[in-house]
mmCIF file of C-alpha atoms and ligand atoms in Angstrom:
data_model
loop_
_atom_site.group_PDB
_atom_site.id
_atom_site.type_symbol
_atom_site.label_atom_id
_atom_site.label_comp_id
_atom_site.label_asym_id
_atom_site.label_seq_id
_atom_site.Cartn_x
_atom_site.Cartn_y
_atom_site.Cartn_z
ATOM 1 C CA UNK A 1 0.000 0.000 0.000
ATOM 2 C CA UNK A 2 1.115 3.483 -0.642
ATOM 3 C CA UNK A 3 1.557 5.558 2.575
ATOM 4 C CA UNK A 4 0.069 8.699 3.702
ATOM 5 C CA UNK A 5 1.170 10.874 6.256
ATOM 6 C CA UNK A 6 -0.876 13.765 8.183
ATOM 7 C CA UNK A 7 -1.173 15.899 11.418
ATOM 8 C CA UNK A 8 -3.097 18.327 13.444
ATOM 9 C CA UNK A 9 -1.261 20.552 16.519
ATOM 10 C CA UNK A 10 -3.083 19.632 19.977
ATOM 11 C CA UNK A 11 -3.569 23.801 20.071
ATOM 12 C CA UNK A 12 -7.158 24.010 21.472
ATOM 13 C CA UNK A 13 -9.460 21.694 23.400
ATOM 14 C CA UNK A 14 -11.112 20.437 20.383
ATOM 15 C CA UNK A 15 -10.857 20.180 16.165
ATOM 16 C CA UNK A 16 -12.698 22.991 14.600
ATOM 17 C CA UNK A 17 -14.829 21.980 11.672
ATOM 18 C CA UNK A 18 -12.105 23.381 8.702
ATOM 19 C CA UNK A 19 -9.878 20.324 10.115
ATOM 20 C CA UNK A 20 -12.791 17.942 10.372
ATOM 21 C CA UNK A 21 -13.899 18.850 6.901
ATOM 22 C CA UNK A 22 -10.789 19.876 5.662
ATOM 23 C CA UNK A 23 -8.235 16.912 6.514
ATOM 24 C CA UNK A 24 -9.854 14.221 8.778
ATOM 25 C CA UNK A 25 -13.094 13.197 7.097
ATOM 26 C CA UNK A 26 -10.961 12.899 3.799
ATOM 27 C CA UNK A 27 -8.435 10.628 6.268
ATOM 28 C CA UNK A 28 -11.146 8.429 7.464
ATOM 29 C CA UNK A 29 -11.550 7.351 3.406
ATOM 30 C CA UNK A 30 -7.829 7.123 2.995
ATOM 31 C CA UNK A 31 -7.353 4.800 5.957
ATOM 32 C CA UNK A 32 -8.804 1.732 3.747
ATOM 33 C CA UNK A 33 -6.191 2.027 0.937
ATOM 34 C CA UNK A 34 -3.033 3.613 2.612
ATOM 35 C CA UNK A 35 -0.883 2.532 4.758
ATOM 36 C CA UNK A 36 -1.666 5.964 7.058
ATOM 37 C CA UNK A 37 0.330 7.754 9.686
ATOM 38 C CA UNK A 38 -1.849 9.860 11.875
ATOM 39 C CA UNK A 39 0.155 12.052 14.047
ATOM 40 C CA UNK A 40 -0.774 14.626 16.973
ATOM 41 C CA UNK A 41 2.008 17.109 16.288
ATOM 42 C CA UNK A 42 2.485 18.508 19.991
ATOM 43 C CA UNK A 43 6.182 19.753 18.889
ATOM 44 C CA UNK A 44 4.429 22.123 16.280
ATOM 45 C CA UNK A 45 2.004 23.774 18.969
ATOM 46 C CA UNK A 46 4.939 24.595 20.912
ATOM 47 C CA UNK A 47 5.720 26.947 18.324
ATOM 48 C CA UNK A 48 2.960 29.411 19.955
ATOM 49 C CA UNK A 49 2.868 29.530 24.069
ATOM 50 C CA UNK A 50 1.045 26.553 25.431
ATOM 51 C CA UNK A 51 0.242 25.758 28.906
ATOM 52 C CA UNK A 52 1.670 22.597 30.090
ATOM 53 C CA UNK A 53 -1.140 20.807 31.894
ATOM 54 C CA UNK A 54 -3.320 22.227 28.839
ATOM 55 C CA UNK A 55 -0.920 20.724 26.754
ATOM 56 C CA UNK A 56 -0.893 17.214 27.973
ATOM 57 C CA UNK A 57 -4.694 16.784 27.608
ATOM 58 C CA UNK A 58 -5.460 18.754 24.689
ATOM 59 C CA UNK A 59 -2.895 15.951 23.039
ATOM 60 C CA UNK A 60 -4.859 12.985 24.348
ATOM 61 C CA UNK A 61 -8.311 15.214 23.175
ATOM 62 C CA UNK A 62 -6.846 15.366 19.594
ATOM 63 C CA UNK A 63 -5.957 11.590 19.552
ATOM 64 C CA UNK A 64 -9.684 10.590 20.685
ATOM 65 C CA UNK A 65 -11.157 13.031 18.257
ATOM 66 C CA UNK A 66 -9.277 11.224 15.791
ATOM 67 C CA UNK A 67 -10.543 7.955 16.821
ATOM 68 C CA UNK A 68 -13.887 8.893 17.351
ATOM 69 C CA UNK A 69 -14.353 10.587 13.954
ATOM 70 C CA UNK A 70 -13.479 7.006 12.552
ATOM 71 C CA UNK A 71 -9.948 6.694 12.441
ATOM 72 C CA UNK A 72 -9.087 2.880 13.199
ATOM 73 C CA UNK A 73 -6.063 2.483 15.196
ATOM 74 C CA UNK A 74 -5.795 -1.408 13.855
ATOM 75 C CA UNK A 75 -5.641 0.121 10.659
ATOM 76 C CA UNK A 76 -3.725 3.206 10.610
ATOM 77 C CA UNK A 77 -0.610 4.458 12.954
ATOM 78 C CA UNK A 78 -2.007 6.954 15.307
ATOM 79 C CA UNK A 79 0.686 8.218 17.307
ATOM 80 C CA UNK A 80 1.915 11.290 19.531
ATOM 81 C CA UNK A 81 4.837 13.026 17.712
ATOM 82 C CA UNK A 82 7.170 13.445 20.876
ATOM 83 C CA UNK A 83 7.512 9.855 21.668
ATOM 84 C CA UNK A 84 8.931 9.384 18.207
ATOM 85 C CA UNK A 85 12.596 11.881 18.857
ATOM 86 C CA UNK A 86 13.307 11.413 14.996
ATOM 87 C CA UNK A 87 11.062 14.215 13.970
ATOM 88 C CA UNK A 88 13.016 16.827 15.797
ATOM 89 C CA UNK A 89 16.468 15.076 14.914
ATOM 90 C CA UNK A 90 15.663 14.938 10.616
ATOM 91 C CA UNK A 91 14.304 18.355 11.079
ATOM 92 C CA UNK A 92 17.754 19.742 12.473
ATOM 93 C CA UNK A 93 18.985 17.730 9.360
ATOM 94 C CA UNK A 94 16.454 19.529 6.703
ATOM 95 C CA UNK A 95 17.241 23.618 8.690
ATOM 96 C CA UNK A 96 21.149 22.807 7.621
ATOM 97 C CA UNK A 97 19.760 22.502 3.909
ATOM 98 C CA UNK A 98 16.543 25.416 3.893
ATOM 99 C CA UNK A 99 17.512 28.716 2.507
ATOM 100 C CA UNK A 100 16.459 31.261 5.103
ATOM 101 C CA UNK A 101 14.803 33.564 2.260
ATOM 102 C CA UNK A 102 13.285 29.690 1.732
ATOM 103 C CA UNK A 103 11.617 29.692 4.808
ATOM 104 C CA UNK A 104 10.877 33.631 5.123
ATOM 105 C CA UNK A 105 8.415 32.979 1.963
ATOM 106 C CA UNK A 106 6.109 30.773 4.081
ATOM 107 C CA UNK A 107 2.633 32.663 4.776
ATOM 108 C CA UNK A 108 1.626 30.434 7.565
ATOM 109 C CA UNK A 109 4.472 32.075 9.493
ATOM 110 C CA UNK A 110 3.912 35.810 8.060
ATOM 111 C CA UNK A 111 0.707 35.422 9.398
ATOM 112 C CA UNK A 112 1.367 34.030 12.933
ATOM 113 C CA UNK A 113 4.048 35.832 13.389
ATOM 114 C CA UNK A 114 2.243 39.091 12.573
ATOM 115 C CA UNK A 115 -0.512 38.003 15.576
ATOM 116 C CA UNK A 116 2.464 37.884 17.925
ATOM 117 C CA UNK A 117 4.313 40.598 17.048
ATOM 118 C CA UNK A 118 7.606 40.141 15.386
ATOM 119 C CA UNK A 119 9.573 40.334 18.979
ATOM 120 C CA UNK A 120 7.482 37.954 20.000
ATOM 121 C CA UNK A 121 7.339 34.845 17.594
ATOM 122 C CA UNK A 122 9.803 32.280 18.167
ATOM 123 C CA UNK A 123 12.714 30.155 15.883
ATOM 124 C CA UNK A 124 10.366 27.203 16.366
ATOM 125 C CA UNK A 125 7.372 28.623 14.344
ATOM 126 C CA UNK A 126 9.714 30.280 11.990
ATOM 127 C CA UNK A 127 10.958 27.220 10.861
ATOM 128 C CA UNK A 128 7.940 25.234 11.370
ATOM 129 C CA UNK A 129 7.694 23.942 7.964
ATOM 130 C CA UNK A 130 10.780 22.712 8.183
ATOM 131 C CA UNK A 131 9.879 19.993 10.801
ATOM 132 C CA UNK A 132 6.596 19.506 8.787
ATOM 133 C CA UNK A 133 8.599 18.498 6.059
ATOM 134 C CA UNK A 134 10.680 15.580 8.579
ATOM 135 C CA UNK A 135 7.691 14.196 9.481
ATOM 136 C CA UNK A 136 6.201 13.067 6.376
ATOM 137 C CA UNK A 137 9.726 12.586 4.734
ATOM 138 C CA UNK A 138 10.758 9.992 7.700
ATOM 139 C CA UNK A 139 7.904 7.812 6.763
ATOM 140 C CA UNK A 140 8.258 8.037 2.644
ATOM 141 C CA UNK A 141 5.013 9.292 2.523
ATOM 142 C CA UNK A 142 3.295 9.521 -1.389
ATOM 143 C CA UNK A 143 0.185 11.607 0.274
ATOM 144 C CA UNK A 144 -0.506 14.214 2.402
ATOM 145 C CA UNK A 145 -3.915 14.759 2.847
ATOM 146 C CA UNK A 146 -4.328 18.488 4.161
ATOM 147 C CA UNK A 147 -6.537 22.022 3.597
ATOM 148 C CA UNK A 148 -5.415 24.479 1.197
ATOM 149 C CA UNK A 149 -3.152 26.565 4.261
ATOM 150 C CA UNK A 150 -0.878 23.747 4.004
ATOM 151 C CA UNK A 151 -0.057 23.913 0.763
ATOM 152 C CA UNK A 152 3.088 25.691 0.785
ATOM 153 C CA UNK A 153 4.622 23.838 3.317
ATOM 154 C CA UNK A 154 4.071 20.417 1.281
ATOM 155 C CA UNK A 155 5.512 22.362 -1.594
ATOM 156 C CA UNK A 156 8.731 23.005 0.272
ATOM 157 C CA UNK A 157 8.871 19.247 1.739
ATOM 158 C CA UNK A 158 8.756 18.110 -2.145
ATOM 159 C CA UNK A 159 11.588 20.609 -2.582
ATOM 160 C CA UNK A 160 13.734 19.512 0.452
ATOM 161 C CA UNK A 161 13.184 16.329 -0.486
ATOM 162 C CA UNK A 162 14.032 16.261 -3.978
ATOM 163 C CA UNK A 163 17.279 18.828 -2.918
ATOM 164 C CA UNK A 164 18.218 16.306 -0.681
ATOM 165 C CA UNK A 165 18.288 13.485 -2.580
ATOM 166 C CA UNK A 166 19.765 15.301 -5.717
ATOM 167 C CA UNK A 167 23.108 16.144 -3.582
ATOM 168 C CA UNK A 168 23.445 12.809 -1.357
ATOM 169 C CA UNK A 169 21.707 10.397 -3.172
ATOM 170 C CA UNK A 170 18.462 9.115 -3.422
ATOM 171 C CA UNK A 171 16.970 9.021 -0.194
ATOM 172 C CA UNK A 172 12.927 10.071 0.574
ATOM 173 C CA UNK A 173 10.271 9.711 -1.491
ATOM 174 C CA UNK A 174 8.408 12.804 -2.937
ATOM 175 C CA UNK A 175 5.138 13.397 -1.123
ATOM 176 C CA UNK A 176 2.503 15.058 -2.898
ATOM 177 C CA UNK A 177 -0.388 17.004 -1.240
ATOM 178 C CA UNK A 178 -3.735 15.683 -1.700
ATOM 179 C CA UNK A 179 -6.502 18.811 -1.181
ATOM 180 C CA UNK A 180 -9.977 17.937 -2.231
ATOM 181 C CA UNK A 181 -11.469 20.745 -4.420
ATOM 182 C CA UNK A 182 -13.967 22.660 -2.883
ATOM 183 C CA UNK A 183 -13.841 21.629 0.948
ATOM 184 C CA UNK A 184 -9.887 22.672 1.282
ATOM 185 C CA UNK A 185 -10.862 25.723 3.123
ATOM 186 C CA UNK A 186 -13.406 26.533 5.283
ATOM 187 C CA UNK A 187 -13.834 29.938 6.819
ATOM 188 C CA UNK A 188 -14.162 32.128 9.896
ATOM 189 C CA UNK A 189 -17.975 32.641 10.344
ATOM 190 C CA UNK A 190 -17.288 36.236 12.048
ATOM 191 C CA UNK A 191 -14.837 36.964 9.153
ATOM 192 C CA UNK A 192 -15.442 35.015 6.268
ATOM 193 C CA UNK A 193 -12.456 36.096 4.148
ATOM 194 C CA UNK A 194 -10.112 34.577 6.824
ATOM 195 C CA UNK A 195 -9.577 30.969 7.099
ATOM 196 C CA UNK A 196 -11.192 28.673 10.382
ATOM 197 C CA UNK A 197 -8.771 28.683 13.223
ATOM 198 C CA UNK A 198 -8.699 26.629 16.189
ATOM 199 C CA UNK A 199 -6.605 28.662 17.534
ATOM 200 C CA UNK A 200 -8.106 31.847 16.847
ATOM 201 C CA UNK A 201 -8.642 34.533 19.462
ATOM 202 C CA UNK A 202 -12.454 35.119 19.068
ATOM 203 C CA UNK A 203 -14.421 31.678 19.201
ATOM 204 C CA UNK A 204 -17.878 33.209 17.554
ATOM 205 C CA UNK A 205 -16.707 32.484 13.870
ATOM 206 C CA UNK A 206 -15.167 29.066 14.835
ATOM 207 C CA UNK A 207 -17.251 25.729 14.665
ATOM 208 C CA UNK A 208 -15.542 23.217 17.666
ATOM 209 C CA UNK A 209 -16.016 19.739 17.229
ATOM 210 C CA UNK A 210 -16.573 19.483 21.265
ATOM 211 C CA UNK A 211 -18.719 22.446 21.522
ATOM 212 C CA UNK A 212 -22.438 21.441 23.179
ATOM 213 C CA UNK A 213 -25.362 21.753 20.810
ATOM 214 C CA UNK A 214 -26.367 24.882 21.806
ATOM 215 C CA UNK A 215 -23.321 26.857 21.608
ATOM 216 C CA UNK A 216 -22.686 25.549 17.766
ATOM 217 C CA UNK A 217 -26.546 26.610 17.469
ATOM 218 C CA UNK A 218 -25.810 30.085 18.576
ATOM 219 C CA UNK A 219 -22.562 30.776 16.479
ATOM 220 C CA UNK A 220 -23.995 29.466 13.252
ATOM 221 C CA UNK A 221 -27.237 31.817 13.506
ATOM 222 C CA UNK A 222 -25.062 34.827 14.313
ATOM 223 C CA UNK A 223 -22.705 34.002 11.138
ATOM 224 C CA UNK A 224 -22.089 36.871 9.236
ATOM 225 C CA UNK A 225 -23.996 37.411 5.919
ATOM 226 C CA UNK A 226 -24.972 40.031 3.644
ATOM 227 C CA UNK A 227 -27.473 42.691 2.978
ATOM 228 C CA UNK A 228 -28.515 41.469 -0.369
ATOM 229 C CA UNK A 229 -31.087 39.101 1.252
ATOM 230 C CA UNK A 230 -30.461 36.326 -1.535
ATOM 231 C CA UNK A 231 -29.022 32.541 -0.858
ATOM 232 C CA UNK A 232 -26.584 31.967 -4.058
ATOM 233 C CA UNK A 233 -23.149 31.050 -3.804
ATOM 234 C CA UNK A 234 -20.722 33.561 -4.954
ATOM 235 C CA UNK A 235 -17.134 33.495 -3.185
ATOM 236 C CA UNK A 236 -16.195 36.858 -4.057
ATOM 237 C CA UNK A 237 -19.749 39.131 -3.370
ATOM 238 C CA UNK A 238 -20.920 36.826 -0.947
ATOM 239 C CA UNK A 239 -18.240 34.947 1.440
ATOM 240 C CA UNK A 240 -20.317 34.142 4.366
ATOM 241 C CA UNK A 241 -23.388 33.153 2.686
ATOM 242 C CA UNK A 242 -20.760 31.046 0.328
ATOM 243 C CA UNK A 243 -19.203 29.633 3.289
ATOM 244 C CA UNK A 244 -22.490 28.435 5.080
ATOM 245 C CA UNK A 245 -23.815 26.772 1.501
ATOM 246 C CA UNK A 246 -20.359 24.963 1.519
ATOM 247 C CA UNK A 247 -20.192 23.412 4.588
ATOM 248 C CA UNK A 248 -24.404 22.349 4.446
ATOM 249 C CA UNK A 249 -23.163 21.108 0.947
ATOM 250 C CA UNK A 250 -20.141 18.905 1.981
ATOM 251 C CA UNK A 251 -21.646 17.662 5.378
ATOM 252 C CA UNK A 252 -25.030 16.923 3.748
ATOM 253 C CA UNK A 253 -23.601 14.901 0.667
ATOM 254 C CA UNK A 254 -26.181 17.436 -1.038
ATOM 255 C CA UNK A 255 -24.389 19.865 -4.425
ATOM 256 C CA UNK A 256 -24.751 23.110 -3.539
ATOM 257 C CA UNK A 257 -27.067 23.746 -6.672
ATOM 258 C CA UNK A 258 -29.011 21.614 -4.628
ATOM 259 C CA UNK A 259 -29.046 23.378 -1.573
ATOM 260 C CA UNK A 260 -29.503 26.997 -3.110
ATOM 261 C CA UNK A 261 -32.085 25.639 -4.512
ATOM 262 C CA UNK A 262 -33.920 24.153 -1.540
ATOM 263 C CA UNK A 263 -33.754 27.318 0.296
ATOM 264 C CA UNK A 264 -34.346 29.857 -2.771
ATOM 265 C CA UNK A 265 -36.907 32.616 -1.715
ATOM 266 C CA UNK A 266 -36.355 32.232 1.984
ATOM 267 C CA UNK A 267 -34.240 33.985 3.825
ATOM 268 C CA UNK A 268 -30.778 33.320 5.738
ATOM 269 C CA UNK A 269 -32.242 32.851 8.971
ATOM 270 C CA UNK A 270 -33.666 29.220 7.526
ATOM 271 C CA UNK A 271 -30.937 28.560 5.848
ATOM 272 C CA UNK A 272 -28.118 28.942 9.323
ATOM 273 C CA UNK A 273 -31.239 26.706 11.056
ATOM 274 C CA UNK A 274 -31.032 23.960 8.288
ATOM 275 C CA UNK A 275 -26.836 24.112 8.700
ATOM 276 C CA UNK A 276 -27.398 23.790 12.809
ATOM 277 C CA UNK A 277 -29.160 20.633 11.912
ATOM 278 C CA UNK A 278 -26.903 19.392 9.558
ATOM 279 C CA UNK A 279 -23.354 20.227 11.476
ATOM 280 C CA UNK A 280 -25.131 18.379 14.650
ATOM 281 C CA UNK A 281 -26.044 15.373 12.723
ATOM 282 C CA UNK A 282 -22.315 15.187 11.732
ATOM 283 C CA UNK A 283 -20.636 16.462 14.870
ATOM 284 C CA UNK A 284 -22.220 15.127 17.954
ATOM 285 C CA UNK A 285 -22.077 11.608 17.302
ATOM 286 C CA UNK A 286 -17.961 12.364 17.351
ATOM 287 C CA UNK A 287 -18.764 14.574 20.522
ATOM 288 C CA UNK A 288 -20.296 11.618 22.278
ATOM 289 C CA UNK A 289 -17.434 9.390 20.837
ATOM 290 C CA UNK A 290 -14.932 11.902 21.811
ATOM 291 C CA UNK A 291 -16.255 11.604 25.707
ATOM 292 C CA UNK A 292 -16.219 7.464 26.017
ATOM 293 C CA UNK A 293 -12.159 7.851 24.789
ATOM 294 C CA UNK A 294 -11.419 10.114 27.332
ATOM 295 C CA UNK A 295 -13.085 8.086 30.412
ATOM 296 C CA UNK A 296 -10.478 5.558 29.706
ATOM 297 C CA UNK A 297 -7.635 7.377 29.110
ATOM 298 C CA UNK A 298 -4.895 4.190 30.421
ATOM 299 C CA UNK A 299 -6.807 2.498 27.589
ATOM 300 C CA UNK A 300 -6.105 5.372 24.841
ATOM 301 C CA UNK A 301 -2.363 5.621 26.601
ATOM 302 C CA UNK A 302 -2.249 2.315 25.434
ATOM 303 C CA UNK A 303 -3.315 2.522 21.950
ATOM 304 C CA UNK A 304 -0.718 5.345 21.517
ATOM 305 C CA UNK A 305 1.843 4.187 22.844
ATOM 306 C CA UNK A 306 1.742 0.717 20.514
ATOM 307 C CA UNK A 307 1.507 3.236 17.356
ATOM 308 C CA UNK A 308 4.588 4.890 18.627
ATOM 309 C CA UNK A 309 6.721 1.885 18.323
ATOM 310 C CA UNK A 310 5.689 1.114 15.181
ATOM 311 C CA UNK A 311 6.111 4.934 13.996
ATOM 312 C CA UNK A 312 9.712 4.495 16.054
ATOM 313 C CA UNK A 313 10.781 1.516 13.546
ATOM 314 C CA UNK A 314 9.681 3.643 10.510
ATOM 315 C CA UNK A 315 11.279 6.691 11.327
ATOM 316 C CA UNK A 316 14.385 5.302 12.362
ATOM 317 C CA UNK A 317 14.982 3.322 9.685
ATOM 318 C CA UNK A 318 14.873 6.350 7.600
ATOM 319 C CA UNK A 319 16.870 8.842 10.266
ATOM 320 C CA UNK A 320 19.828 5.463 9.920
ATOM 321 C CA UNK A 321 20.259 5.951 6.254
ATOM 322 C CA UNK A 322 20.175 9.896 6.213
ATOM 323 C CA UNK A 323 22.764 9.899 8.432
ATOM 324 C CA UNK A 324 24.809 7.708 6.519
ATOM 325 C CA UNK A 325 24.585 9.575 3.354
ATOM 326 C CA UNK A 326 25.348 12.910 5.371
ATOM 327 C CA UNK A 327 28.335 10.839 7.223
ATOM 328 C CA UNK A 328 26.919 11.471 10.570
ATOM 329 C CA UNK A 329 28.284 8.949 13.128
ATOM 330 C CA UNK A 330 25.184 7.314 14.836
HETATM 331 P P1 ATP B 401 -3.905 26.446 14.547
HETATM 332 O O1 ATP B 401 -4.787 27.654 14.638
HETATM 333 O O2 ATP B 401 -3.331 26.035 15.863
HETATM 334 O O3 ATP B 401 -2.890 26.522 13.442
HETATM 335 P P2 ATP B 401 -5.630 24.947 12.775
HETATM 336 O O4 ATP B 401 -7.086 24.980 13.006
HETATM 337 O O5 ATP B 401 -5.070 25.761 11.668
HETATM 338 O O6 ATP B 401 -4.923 25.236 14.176
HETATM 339 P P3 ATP B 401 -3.821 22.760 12.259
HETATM 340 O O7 ATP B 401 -3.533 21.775 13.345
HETATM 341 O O8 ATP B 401 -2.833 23.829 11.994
HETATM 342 O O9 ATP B 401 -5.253 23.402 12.569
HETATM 343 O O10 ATP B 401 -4.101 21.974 10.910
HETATM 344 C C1 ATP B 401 -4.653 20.650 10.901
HETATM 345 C C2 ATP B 401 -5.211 20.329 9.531
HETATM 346 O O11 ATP B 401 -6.449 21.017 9.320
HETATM 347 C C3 ATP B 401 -4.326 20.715 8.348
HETATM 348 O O12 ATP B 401 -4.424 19.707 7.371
HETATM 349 C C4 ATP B 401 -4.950 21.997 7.837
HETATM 350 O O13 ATP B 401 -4.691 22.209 6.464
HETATM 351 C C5 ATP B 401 -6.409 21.716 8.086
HETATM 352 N N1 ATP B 401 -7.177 22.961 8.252
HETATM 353 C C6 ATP B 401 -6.981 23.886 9.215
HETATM 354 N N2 ATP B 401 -7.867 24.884 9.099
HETATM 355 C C7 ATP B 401 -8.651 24.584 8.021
HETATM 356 C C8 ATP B 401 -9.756 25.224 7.381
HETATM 357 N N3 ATP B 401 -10.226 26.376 7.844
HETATM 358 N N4 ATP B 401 -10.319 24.631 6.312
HETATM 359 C C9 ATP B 401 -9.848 23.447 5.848
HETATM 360 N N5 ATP B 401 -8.807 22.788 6.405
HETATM 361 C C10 ATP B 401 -8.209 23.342 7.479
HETATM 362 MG MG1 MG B 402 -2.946 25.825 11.414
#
């Protein structure tokens, strides 16, 4: 089987609904014919401040949100990225060969950056992408199933890699990034031109996974529209309405011709209360899910802790023969 690789940082106490949509309902499908690595990248939320203790548990929430949105862990390798200490050492490998001007293109970090203030944004997030591109090169990952932020930083593991093995032989594969069309990015529901954040400092525009019924209720029917009155997609006139007849489209299975049409004549107000029923319908049965994990968490312990030997014996195997071709004594 071909093998996938993908994360999500352990940053808030739940998955918003761009991650859910964006990356792990397409890695629930990808499970069956890839051999998939499913990571909770706790060394990339370190980049920002985090709070120890909130650390710790937000890590073991991301894993059971994982699992409980159908991710098999007899199937796939779902694993916590600090017990596997290759993905910090290949990344100190892949700085030595990033151009600085390289890594001072990436938008993610022009972005975050900017929200800290320049003083305040560490090395770690600036090269972030850098230790994004070790862990999906340490397992020869073909696929990297992601949203449309994450682009970039697959673009500049292809070109790390392909550096790499151009000046000490051929060494990782060349992962592409797989983005499905259409549900790669969903937006901020407060400010629809900006992407869905969990980590974003004003929760009304963001959709949690976790949230209770009632809260998700409230934020959807105080989404930002329009003033034109009229349900029709159009991206560029009309992001919020756009956004809300995406997300009722890809949750629902429904086109969105199908949708506009439903709801043609009537105004936004039925349309947010059709979406409340629709993101519930997805979302709480992973909520419920979510809760039975964590009341066992030796058992979940467990679970990760088996995926991280297997991950180990990957990664290693890989971190072995880059060092050899570099002619680093191991
Ligand atoms: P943070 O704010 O801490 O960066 P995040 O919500 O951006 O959190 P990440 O852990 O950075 O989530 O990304 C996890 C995965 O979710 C990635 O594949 C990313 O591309 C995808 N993703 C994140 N936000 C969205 C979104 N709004 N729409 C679609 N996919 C998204
Ligand atoms: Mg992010």
């Amino acid at each position: 089987k071909p093998i996938l690789f993908s994360g999500m940082q352990p940053s808030s106490d739940s998955l918003q609904l761009g991650n859910y949509i964006g990356a792990l309902s397409q890695w629930t499908q990808m499970q069956e014919d890839y051999d998939a690595f499913f990571c909770v990248v706790n060394l990339h939320a370190i980049t920002v401040p985090q709070d120890p203790a909130d650390l710790v548990a937000r890590t073991r929430r991301t894993a059971a949100q994982y699992i409980a949105a159908g991710i098999d862990p007899q199937k796939s390798t779902l694993f916590v990225q600090s017990q596997v200490p290759a993905h910090a050492e290949l990344a100190w490998v892949l700085n030595t060969i990033t151009g600085f001007g390289e890594a001072g293109r990436m938008t993610q970090f022009k972005d975050k950056s900017q929200k800290q203030g320049a003083d305040a944004a560490s090395v770690g997030l600036f090269t972030y992408p850098v230790l994004m591109a070790a862990d999906i090169l340490l397992y020869q990952a073909a696929s990297v199933p992601v949203g449309e932020d994450q682009r970039q930083h697959v673009e500049l593991t292809r070109d790390l890699a392909t550096r790499f093995n151009s000046r000490f032989g051929e060494t990782f594969v060349v992962p592409e990034a797989q983005i499905s069309k259409g549900t790669a990015k969903v937006y901020d529901l407060q400010e629809p031109t900006a992407k869905m954040s969990k980590s974003a400092e004003t929760e009304a525009g963001l959709i949690k996974v976790l949230d209770p019924t009632n809260v998700t209720k409230k934020k959807i029917m105080r989404a930002v529209t329009d003033a034109d009155g009229e349900i029709r997609f159009d991206r560029e006139a009309k992001p919020g309405v756009s956004n809300l007849l995406t997300i009722y489209s890809v949750l629902s299975g429904r086109t969105i011709e199908s949708v506009v049409e439903e709801y043609a004549g009537r105004g936004y107000g039925d349309l947010k209360k059709g979406l409340v029923e629709v993101v519930e319908e997805s979302l709480a049965p992973v909520r419920a899910r979510t809760e039975e994990l964590l009341a066992d968490p030796a058992e979940l312990d467990r679970l990760l802790a088996t995926a991280a030997d297997r991950a180990n014996e990957v990664a290693n195997r890989t971190l072995d023969l880059v060092y050899e071709r570099i002619g680093l004594i191991r």
